[in-house]
Short mmCIF file of C-alpha atoms and ligand atoms in Angstrom, two decimals:
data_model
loop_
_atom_site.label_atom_id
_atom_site.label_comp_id
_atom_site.label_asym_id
_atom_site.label_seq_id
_atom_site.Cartn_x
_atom_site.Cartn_y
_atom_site.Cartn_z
CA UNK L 1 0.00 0.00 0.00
CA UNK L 2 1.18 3.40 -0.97
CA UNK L 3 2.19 5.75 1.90
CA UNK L 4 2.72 9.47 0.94
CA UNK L 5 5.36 11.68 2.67
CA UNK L 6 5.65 15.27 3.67
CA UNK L 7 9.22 16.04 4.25
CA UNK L 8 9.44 19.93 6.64
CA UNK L 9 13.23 20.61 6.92
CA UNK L 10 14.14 24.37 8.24
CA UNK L 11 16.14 25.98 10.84
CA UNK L 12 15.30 25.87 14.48
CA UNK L 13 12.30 28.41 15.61
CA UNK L 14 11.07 28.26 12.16
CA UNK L 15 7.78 26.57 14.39
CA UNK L 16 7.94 23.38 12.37
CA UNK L 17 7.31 20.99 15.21
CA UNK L 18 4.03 22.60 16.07
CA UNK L 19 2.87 23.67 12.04
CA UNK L 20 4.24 20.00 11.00
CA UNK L 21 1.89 18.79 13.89
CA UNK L 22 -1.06 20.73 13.10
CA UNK L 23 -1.33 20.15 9.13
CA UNK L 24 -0.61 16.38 10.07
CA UNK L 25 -3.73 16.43 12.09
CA UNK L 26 -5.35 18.29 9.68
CA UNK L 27 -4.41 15.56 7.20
CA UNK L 28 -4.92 12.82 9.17
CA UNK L 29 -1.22 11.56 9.00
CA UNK L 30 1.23 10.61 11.69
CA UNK L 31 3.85 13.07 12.81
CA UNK L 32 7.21 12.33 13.40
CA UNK L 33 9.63 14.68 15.00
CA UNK L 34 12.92 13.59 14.29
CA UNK L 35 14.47 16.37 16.51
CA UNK L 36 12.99 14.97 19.13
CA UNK L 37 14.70 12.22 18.77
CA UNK L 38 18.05 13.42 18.21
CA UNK L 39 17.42 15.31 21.68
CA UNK L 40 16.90 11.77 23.26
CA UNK L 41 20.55 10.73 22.14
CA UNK L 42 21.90 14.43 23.63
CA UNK L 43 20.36 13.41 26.78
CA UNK L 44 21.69 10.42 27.27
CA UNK L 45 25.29 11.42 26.67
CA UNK L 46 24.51 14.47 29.33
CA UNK L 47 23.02 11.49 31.78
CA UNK L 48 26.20 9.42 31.48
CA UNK L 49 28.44 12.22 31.76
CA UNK L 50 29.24 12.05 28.45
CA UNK L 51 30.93 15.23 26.87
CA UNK L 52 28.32 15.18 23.34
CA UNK L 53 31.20 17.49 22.16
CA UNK L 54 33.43 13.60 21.91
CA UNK L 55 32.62 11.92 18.86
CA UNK L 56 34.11 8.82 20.63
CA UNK L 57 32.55 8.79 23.74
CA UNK L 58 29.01 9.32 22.08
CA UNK L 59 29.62 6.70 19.75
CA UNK L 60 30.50 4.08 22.12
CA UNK L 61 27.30 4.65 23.96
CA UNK L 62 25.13 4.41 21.18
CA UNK L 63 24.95 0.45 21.52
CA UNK L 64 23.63 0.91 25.46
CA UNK L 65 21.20 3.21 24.39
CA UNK L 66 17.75 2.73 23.20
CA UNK L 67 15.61 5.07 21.58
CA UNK L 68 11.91 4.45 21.56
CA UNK L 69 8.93 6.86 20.45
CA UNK L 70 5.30 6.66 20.50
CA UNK L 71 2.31 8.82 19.18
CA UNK L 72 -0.73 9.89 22.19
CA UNK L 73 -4.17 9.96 20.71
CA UNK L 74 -3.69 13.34 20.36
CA UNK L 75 -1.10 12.67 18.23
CA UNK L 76 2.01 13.90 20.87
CA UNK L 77 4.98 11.99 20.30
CA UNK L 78 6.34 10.61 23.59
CA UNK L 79 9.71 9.81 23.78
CA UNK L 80 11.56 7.17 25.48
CA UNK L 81 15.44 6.88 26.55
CA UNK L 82 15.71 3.32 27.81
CA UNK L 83 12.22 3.25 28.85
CA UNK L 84 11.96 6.40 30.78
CA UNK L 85 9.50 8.37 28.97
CA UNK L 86 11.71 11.52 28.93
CA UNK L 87 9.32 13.68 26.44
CA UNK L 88 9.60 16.97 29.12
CA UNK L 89 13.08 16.38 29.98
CA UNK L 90 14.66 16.90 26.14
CA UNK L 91 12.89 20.48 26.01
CA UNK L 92 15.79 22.33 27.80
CA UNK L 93 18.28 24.79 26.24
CA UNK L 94 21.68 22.43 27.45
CA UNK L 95 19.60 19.31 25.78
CA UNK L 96 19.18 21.54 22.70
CA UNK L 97 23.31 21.79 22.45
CA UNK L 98 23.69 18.37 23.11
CA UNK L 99 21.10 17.29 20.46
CA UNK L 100 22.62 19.74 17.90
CA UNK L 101 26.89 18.21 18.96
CA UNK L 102 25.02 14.17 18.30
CA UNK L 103 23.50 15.41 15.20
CA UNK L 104 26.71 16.00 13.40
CA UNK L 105 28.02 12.60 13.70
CA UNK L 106 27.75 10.05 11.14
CA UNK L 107 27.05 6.81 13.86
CA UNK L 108 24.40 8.70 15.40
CA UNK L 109 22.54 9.79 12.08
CA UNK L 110 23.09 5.99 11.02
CA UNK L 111 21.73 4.99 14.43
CA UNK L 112 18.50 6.51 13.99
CA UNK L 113 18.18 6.44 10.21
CA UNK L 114 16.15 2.83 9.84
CA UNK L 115 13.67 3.73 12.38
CA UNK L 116 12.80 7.12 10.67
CA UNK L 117 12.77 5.36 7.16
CA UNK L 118 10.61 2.24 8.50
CA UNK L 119 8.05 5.11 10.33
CA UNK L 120 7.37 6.68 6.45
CA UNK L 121 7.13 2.82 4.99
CA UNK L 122 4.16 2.04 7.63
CA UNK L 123 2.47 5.39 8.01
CA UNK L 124 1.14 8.39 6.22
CA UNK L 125 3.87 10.72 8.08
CA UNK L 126 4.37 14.29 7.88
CA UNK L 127 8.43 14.46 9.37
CA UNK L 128 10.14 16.94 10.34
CA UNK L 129 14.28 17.94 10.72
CA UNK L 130 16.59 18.85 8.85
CA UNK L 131 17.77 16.36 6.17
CA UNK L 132 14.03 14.53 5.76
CA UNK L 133 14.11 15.87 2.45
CA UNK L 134 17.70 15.62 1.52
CA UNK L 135 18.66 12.22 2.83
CA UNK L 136 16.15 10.45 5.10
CA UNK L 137 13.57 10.69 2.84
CA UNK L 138 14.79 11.97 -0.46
CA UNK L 139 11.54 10.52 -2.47
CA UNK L 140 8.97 12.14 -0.03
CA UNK L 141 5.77 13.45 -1.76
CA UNK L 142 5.60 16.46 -0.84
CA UNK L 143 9.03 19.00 0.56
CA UNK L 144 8.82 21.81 2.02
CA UNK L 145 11.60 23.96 3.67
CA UNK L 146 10.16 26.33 6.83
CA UNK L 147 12.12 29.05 7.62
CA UNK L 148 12.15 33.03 9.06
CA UNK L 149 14.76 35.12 10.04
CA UNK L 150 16.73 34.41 13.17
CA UNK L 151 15.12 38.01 15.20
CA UNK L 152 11.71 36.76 14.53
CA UNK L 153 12.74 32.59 15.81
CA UNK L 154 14.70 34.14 18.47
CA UNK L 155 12.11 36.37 19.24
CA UNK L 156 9.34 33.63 19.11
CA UNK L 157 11.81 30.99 21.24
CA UNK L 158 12.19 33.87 24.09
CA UNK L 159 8.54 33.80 24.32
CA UNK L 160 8.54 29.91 24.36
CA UNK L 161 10.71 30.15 27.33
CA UNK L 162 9.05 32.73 29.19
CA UNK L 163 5.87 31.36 28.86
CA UNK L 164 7.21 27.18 29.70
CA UNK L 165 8.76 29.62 33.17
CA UNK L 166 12.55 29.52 31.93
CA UNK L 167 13.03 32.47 31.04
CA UNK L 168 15.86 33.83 28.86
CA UNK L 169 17.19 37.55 27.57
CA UNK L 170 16.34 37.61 23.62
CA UNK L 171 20.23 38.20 23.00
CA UNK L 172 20.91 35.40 24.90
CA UNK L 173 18.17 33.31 22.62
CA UNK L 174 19.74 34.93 18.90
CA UNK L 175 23.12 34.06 20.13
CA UNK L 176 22.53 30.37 20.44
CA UNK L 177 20.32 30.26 17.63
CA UNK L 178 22.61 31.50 15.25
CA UNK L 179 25.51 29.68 16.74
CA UNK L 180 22.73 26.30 16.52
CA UNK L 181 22.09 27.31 12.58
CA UNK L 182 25.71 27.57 11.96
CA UNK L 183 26.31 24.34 13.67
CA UNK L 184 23.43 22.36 11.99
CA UNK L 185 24.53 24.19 8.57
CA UNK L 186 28.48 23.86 8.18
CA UNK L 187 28.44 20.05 9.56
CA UNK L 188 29.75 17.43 6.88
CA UNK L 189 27.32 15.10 7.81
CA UNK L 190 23.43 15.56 6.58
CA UNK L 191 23.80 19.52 6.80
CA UNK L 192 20.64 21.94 6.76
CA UNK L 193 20.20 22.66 3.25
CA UNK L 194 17.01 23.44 1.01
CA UNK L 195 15.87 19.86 -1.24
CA UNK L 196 16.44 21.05 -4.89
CA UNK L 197 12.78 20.40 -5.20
CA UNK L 198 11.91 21.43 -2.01
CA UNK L 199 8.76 24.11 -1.85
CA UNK L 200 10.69 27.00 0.54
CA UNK L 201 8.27 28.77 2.87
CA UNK L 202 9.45 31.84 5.02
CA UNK L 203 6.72 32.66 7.45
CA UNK L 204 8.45 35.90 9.34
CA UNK L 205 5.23 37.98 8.38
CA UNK L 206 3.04 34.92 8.40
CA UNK L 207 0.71 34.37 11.20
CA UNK L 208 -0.17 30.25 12.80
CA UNK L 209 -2.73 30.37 10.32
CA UNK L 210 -1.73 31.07 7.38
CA UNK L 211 1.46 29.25 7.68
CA UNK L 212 -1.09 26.52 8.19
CA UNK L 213 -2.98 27.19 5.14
CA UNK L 214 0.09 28.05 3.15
CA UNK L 215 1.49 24.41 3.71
CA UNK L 216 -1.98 22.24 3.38
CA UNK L 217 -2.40 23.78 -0.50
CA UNK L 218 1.49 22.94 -0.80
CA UNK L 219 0.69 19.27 0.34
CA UNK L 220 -2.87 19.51 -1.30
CA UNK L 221 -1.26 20.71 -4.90
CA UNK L 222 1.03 17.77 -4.60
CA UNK L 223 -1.02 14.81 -3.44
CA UNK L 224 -4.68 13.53 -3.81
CA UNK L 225 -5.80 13.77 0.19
O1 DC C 26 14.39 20.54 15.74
P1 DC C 26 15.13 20.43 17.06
O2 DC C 26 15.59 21.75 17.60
O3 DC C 26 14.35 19.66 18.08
O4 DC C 26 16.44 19.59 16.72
C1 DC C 26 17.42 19.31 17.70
C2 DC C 26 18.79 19.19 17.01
O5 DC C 26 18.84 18.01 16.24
C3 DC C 26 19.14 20.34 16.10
O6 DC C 26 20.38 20.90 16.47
C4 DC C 26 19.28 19.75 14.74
C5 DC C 26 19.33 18.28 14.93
N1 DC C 26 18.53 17.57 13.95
C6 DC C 26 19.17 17.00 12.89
O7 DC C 26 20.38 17.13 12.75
N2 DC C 26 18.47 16.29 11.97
C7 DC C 26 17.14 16.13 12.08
N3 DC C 26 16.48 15.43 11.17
C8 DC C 26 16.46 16.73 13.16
C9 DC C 26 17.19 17.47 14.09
#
């Protein structure tokens, strides 16, 4: 049976966990957010007192490590680090340098590559990250690169943080953003790039909405839902 794919790659901020979530509601498909998971393998190195700056160190845990997710009925994805459901704990600022150090090596990425592949064989997925389109799922249906400019993520993430009661200076916020961007960009392995046939969406002056509305007639111009 034929599964269709929607592919959202961007920079961080760019609000693609919660738009990719909302238009795969809207659609009916399962979403799968791969940064999430990437976050799970930053965590663990952090919880073994692993430095996720040593390419070594994190490589050598990766066989002691399991990575399991799993979808709510209302379509959260819950993750699990050796059977702790640590969904909450993967949402904080030193998990998001950890997740971005794991991401650039070539074990991890190879680590988590089958399970992200064997999601889109299964399931009607709408993924999201930062090579779906590039190299996870190169064949996807439907691409679509989500981006704004780093004041309006940063500004957006400050609120994030404010409101979740962790607050941070916006400064603070731009600096690591753009340090993240550079980071996820200038890697060798799977960098952030825009798919060649990739349908690039910058939603600075966009509101929820019509981001939202923007991306269904994308998906709806490309496949028959
Ligand atoms: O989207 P996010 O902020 O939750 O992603 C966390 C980190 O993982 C980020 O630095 C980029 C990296 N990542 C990746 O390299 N490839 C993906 N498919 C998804 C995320």
């Amino acid at each position: 049976m034929k599964h269709y794919s929607v592919a959202i790659d961007g920079p961080s901020g760019a609000g693609k966990s919660t738009l990719a979530r909302a238009v795969a509601g809207k659609f009916g498909f399962l979403y799968v957010d791969t940064g999430a998971i990437y976050r799970t393998v930053g965590l663990s190195a952090l919880r073994a007192g692993v430095d996720p700056k040593d390419a070594g160190a994190v490589t050598a845990l990766l066989p002691e490590t399991r990575v399991e997710l799993s979808h709510a009925d209302d379509g959260l994805q819950h993750m699990y680090l050796n059977g702790e459901d640590v969904t909450e704990q993967i949402r904080t600022p030193e998990v998001s340098m950890a997740a971005s150090a794991v991401a650039a090596y070539a074990s991890v990425r190879a680590f988590l590559m089958d399970a992200q592949r064997d999601l889109a064989k299964t399931h009607n997925v709408v993924m999201d990250g930062r090579d779906i389109g590039t190299v996870v799922l190169p064949d996807a249906d439907v691409k679509i690169f989500l981006t704004a400019s780093a004041q309006e993520r940063a500004w957006r993430r400050t609120l994030e943080l404010s409101k979740r009661g962790t607050p941070k200076p916006y400064e603070e916020v731009l600096a690591e953003l753009e340090a993240r961007d550079r980071d996820d960009a200038n890697r060798t392995e799977a960098p952030l790039r825009q798919a060649a046939d990739a349908v690039r969406l910058d939603n600075t002056q966009l509101t929820f909405q019509e981001t939202v509305d923007a991306m269904s007639e994308i998906i709806q111009g490309r496949i028959d839902v």
